[in-house]
GROMACS .gro file of C-alpha atoms in nm:
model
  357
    1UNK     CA    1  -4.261   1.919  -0.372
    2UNK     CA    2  -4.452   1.630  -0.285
    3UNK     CA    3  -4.285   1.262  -0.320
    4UNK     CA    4  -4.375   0.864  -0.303
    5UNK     CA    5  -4.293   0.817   0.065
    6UNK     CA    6  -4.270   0.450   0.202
    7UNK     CA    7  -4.270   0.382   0.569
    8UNK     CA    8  -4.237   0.033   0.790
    9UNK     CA    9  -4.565   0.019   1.027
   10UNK     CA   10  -4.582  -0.114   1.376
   11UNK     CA   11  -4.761  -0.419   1.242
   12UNK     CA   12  -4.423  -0.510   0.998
   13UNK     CA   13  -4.623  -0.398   0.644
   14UNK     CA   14  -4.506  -0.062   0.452
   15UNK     CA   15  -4.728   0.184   0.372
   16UNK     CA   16  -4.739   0.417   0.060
   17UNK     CA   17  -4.793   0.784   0.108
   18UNK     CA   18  -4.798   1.086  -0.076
   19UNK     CA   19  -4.575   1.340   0.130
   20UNK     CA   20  -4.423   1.688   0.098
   21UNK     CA   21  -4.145   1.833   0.265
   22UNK     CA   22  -4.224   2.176   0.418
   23UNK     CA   23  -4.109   2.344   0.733
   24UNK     CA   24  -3.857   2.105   0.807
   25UNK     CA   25  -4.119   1.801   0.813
   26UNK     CA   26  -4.283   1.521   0.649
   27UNK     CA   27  -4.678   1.612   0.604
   28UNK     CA   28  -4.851   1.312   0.412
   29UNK     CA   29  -5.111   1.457   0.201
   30UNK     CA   30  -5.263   1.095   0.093
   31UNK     CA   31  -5.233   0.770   0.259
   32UNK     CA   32  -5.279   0.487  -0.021
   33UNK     CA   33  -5.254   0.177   0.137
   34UNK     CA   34  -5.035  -0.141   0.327
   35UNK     CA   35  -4.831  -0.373   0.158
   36UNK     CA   36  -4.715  -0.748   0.337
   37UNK     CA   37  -4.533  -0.835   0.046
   38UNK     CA   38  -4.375  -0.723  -0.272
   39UNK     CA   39  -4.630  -0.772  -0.535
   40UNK     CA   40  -4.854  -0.601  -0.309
   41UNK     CA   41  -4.665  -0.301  -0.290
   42UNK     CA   42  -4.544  -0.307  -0.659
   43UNK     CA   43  -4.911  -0.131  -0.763
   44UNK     CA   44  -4.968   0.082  -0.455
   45UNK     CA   45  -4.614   0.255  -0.550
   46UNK     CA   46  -4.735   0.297  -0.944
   47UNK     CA   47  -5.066   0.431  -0.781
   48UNK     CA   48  -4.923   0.663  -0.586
   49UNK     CA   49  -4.677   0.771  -0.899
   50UNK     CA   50  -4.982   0.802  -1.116
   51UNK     CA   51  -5.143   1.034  -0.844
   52UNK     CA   52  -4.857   1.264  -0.891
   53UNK     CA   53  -4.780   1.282  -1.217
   54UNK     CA   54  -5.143   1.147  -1.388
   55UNK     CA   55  -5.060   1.246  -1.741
   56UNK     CA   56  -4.692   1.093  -1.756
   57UNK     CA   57  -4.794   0.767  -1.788
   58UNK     CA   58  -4.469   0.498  -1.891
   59UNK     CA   59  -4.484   0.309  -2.186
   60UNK     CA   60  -4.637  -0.030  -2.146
   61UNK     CA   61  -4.364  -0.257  -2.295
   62UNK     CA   62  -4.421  -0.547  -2.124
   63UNK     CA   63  -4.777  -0.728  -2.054
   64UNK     CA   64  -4.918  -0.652  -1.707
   65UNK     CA   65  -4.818  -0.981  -1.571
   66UNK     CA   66  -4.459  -0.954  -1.656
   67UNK     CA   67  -4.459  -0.621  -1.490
   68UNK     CA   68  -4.564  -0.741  -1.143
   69UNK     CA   69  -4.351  -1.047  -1.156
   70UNK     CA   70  -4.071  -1.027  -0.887
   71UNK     CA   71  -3.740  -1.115  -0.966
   72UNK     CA   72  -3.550  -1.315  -0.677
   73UNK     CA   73  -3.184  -1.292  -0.641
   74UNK     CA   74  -3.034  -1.628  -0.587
   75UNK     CA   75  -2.666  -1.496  -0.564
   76UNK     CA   76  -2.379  -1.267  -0.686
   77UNK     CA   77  -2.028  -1.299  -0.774
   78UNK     CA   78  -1.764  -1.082  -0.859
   79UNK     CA   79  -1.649  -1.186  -1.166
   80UNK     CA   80  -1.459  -0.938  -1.331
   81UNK     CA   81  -1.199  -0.876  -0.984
   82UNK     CA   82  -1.128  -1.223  -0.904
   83UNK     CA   83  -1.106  -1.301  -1.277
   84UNK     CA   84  -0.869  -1.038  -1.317
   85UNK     CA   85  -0.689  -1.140  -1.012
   86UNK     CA   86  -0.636  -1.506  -1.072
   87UNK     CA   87  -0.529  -1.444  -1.435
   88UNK     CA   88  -0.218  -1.232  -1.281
   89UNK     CA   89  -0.154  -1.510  -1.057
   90UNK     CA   90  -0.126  -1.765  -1.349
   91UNK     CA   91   0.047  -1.523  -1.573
   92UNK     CA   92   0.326  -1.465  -1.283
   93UNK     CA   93   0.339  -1.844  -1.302
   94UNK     CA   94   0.229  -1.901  -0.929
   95UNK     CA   95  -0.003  -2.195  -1.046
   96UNK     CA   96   0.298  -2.410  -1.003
   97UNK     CA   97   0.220  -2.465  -0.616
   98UNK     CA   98  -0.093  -2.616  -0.731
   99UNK     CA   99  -0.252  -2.503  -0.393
  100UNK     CA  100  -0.568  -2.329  -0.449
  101UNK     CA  101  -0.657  -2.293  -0.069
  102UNK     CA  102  -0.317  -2.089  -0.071
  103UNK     CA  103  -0.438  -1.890  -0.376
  104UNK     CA  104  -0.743  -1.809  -0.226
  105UNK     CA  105  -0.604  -1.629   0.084
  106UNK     CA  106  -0.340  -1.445  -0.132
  107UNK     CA  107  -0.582  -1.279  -0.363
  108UNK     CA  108  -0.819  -1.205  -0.080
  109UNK     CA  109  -0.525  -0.992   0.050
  110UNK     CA  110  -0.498  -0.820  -0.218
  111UNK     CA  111  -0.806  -0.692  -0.226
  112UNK     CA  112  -0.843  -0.644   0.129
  113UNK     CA  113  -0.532  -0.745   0.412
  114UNK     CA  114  -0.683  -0.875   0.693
  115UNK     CA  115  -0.672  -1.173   0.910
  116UNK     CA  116  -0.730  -1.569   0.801
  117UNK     CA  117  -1.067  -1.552   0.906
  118UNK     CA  118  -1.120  -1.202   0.758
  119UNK     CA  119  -1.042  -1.324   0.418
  120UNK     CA  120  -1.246  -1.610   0.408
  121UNK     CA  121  -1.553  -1.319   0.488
  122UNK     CA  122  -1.439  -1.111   0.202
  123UNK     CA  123  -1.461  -1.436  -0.011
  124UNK     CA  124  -1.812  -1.484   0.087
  125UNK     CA  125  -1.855  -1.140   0.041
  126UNK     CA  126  -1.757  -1.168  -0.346
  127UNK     CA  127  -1.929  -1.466  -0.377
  128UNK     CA  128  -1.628  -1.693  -0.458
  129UNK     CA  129  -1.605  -1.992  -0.351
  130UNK     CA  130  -1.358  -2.087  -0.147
  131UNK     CA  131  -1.221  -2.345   0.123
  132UNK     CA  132  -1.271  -2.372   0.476
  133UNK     CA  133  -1.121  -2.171   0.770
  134UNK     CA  134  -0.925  -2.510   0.894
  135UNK     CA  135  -0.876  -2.579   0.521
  136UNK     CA  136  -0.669  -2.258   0.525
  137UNK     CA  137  -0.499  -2.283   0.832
  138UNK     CA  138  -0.380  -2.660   0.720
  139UNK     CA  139  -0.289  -2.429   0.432
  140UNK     CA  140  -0.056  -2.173   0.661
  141UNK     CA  141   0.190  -2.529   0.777
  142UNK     CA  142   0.168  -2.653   0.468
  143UNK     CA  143   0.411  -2.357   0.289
  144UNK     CA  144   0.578  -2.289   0.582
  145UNK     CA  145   0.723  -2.659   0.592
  146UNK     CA  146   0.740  -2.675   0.224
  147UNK     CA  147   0.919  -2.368   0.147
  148UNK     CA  148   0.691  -2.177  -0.055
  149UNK     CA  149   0.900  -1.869  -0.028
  150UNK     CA  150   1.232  -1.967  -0.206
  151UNK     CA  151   0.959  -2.107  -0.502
  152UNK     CA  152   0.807  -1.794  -0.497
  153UNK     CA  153   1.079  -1.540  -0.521
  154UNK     CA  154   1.258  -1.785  -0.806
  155UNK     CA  155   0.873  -1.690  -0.992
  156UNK     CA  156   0.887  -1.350  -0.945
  157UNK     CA  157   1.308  -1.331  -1.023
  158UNK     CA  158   1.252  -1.491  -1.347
  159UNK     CA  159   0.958  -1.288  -1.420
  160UNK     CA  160   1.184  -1.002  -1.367
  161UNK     CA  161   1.460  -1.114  -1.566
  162UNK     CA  162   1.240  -1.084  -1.889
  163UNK     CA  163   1.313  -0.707  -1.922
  164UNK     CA  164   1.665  -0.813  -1.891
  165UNK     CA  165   1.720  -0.488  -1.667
  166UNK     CA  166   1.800  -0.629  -1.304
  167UNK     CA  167   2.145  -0.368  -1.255
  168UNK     CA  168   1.929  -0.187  -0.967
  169UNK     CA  169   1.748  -0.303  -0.687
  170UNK     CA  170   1.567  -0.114  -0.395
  171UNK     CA  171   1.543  -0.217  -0.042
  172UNK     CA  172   1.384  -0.101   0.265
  173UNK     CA  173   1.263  -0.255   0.596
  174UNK     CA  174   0.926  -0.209   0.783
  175UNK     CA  175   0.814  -0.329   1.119
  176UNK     CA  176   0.524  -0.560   1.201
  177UNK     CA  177   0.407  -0.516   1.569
  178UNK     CA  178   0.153  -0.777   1.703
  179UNK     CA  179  -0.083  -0.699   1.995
  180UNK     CA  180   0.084  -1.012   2.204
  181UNK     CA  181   0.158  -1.059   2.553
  182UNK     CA  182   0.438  -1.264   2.519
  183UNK     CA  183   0.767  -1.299   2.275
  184UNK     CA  184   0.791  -1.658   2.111
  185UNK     CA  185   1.130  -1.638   1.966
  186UNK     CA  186   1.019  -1.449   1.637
  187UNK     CA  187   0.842  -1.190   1.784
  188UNK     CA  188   1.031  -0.993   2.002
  189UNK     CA  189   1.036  -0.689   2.146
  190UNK     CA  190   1.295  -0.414   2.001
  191UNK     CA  191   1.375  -0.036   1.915
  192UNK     CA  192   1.092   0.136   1.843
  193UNK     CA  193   1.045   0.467   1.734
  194UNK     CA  194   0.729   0.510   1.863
  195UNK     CA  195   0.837   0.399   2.193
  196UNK     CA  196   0.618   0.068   2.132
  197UNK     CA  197   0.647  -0.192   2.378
  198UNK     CA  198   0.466  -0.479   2.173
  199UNK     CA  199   0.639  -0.779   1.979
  200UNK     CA  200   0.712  -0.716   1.600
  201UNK     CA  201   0.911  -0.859   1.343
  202UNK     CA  202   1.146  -0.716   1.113
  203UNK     CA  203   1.073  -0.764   0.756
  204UNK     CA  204   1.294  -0.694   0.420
  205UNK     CA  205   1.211  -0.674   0.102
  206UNK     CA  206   1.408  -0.608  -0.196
  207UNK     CA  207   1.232  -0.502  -0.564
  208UNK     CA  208   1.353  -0.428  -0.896
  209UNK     CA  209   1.319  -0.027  -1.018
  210UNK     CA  210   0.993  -0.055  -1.107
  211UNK     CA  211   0.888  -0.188  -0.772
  212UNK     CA  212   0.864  -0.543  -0.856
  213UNK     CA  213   0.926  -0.763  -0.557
  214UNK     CA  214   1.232  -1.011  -0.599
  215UNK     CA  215   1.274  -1.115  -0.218
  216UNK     CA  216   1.139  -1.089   0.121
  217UNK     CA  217   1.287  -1.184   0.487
  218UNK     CA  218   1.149  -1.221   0.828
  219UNK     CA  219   1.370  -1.108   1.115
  220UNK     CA  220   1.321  -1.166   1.436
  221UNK     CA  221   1.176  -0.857   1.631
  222UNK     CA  222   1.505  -0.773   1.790
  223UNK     CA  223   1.770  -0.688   1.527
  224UNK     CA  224   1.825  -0.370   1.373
  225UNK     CA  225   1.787  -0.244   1.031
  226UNK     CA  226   2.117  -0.171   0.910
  227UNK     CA  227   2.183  -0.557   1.010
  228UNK     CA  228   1.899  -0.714   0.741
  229UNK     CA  229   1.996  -0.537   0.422
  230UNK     CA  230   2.362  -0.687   0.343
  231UNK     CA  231   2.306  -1.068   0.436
  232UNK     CA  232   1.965  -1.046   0.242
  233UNK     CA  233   2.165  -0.865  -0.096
  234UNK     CA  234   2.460  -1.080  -0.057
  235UNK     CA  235   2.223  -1.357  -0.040
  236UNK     CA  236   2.037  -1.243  -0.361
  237UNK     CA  237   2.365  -1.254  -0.528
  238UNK     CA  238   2.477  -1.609  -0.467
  239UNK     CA  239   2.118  -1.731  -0.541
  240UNK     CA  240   2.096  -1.569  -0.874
  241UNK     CA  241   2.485  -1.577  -0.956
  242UNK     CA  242   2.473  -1.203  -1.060
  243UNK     CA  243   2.817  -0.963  -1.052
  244UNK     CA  244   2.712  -0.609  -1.106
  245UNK     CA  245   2.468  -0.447  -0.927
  246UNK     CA  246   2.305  -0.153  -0.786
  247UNK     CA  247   2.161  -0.075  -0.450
  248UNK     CA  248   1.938   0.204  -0.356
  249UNK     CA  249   1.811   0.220  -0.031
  250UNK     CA  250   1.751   0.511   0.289
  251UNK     CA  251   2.026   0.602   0.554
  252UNK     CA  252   1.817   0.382   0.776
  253UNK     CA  253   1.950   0.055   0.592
  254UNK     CA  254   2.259   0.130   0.449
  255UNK     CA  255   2.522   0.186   0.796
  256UNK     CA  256   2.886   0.289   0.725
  257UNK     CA  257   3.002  -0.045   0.739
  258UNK     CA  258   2.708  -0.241   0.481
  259UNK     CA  259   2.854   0.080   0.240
  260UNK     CA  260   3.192  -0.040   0.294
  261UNK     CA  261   3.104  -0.400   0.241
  262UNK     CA  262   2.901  -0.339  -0.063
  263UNK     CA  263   3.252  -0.121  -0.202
  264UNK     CA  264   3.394  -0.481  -0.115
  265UNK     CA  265   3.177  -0.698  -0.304
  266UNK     CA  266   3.240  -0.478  -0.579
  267UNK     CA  267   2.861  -0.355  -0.596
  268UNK     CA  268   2.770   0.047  -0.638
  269UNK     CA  269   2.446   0.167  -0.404
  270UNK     CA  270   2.285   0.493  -0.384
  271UNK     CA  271   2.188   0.624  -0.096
  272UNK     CA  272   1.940   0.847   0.003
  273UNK     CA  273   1.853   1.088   0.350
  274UNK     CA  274   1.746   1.412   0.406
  275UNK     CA  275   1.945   1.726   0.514
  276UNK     CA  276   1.851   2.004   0.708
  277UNK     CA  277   2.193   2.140   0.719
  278UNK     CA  278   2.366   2.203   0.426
  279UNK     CA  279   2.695   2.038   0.410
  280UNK     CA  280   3.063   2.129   0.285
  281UNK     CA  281   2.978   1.986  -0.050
  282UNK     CA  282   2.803   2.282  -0.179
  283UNK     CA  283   3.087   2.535  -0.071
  284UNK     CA  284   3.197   2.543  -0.413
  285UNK     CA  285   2.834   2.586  -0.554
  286UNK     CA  286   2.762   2.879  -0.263
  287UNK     CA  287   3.125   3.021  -0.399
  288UNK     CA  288   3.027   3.108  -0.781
  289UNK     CA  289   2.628   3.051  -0.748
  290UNK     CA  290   2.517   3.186  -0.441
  291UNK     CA  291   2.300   3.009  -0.196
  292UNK     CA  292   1.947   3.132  -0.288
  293UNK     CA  293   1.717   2.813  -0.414
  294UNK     CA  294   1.383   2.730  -0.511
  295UNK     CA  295   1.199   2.419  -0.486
  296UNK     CA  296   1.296   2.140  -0.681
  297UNK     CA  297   1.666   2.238  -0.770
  298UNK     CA  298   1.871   1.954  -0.817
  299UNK     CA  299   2.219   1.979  -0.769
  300UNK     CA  300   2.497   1.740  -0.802
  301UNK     CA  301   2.840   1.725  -0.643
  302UNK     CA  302   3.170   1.485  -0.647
  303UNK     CA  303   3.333   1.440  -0.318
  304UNK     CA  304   3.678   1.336  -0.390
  305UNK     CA  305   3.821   1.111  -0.097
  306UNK     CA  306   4.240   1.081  -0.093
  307UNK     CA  307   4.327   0.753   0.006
  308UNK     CA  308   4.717   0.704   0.031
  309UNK     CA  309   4.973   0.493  -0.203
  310UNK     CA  310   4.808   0.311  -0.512
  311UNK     CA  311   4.463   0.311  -0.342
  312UNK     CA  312   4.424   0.626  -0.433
  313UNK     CA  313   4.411   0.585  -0.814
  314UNK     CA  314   4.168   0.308  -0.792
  315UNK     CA  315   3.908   0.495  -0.566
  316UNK     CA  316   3.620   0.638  -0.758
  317UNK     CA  317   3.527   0.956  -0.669
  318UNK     CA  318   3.124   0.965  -0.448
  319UNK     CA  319   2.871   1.145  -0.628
  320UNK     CA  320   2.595   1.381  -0.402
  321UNK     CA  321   2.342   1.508  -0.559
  322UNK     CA  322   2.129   1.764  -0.353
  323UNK     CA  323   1.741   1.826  -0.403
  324UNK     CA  324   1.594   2.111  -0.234
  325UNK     CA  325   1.261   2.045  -0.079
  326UNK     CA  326   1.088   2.351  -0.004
  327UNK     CA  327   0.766   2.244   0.096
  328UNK     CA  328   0.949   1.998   0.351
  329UNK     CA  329   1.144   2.305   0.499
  330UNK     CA  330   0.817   2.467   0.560
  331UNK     CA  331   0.661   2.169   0.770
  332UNK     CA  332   0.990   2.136   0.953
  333UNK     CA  333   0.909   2.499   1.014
  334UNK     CA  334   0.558   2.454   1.143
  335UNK     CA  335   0.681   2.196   1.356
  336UNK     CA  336   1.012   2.261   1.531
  337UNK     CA  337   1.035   2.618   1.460
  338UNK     CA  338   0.767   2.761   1.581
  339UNK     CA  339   0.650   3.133   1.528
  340UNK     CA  340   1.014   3.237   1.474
  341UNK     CA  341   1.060   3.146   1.098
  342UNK     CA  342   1.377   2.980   1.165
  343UNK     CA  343   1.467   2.592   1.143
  344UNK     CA  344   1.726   2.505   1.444
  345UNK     CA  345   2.046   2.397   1.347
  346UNK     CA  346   1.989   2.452   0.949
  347UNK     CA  347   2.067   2.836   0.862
  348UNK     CA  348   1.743   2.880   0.696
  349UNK     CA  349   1.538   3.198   0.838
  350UNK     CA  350   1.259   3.458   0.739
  351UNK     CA  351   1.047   3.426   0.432
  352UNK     CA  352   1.067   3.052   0.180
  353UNK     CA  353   1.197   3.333  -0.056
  354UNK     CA  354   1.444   3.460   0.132
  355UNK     CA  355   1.611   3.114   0.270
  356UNK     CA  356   1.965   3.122   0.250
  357UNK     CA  357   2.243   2.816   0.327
   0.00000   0.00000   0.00000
């Protein structure tokens, strides 16, 4: 089928063909002519579209010379996105820093995390105006020094509090790792699980249910996870003066003795970590049930713990519940257990529909 084919010369012009496709090539059936500019090629195309098609003429809406004007871009801007962007950031009441440089290089993470000097390209990019690169490092001092942070997480606290449901919170930790030669007091080198050898920082951050954040930390590179979660809740507390609460975080963050502390303070947390073995809790359930699952199950167990003298009455009994991830079983499978069919350590052999405890 043959086609309006445009090609870039030696000499810089484009010329206008009629070509077909056939045999795997390009065979031009009709050369037309070279175009310098734009309103010179502008009638060798609609030549070369009359040639193919000479009795489907368009309709002539506009006069001739409107239809070979060119229309010059002078610029674009990406209205809709950053409007939408810097109405959340007045709505979440963040125009209180009146910094706009500071704005700037938050939204511009939003849409795309990336360096200082990044972001100001994606600005460009959008066509937003926006400050200079110095402008925003000047910026980077300027919140440190002044404490953005502590204003920030008061916004986002009270913005929470309008649901009036703040009785859970979740918290979990991820690691930062810089491509650094050197540790400057922040960023130091610690565990990693990757065997990493660079600097990183620890940071914490705590949300409400829906995901909302309500705080965030910066540890040095060094400590472990189980050691950010209680000062930062404990902190939370004081800050906001609030009694009852709920924590829900992974085994990672929540050691024996945070669990223990949190029972101190009075506050109930969930925890949450994934078995491969199934414990003594689900004796009873094996005993009257049997152990056959399927995917999805949920069951839920109390775990009574004696404590002696008065103690005892007081304790509330531990809650387990147990979810049975099939799917997970079967990449454990693929991955530790080879050809086999069996996960080490866990019981589970043969076919998914034949797993027993």
């Amino acid at each position: 089928m043959a086609y309006v084919r445009k090609v870039r010369t030696a000499s810089g012009a484009t010329a206008v063909q009629i070509a077909e496709h056939r045999d795997r090539r390009d065979r031009v059936l009709e050369h037309l002519g070279s175009a310098h500019t734009s309103e010179e090629l502008f009638p060798l195309v609609a030549a070369a579209r009359q040639r193919l098609a000479p009795l489907q003429d368009e309709l002539d809406f506009l006069p001739s010379a409107a239809a070979s004007r060119s229309v010059t871009i002078t610029g674009r801007r990406s209205i809709a996105l950053w409007g939408s962007l810097r109405r959340v950031h007045t709505d979440l009441g963040f125009e209180v820093l009146a910094d706009d440089a500071f704005a700037q290089l938050v939204l511009a993470r939003v849409i795309k995390p990336t360096s200082k000097a990044g972001s100001i390209r994606k600005l460009d990019a959008l066509g937003i105006p926006h400050a200079g690169l110095r402008s925003v490092f000047r910026c980077s001092a300027r919140f440190r020094a002044e404490d953005y942070r502590s204003e920030i997480s008061q916004l986002c606290f009270e913005n929470a509090r309008v649901d009036g449901n703040l009785t859970l919170v979740l918290y979990d930790v991820t690691i930062l790792c810089f491509e650094a030669e050197h540790e400057d007091g922040l960023r130091e080198v610690g565990f990693s699980e990757e065997c990493r050898v660079d600097p990183r920082i620890v940071v914490g951050l705590l949300t409400d249910r829906a995901g909302f954040p309500l705080g965030l930390t910066c540890w040095k590179g060094d400590r472990t996870e189980t050691l950010t979660m209680l000062p930062k809740v404990m902190d939370f507390l004081a800050r906001h003066d609030l009694r009852d609460l709920v924590v829900a975080a992974d085994a990672g963050a929540l050691s024996a003795a945070n669990l223990t502390a949190l029972d101190g303070a009075g506050l109930k947390f969930i925890v949450g970590s994934r078995q491969v073995k199934a414990p003594i809790d689900l004796e009873s359930h094996f005993h009257w049930r049997g152990d056959a699952f399927e995917g999805g199950r949920i069951i839920d167990t109390i775990t009574s713990r004696p404590l002696p003298g008065a103690a005892a009455a007081a304790k509330p009994f531990r809650i387990r519940v147990f979810v049975m991830n099939l799917s997970g079983a079967r990449r454990f499978i693929r991955g530790r257990g080879g050809r086999s069919g069996r996960v080490p350590g866990s019981g589970l052999s043969g076919t998914p529909a034949t797993w027993r405890r």
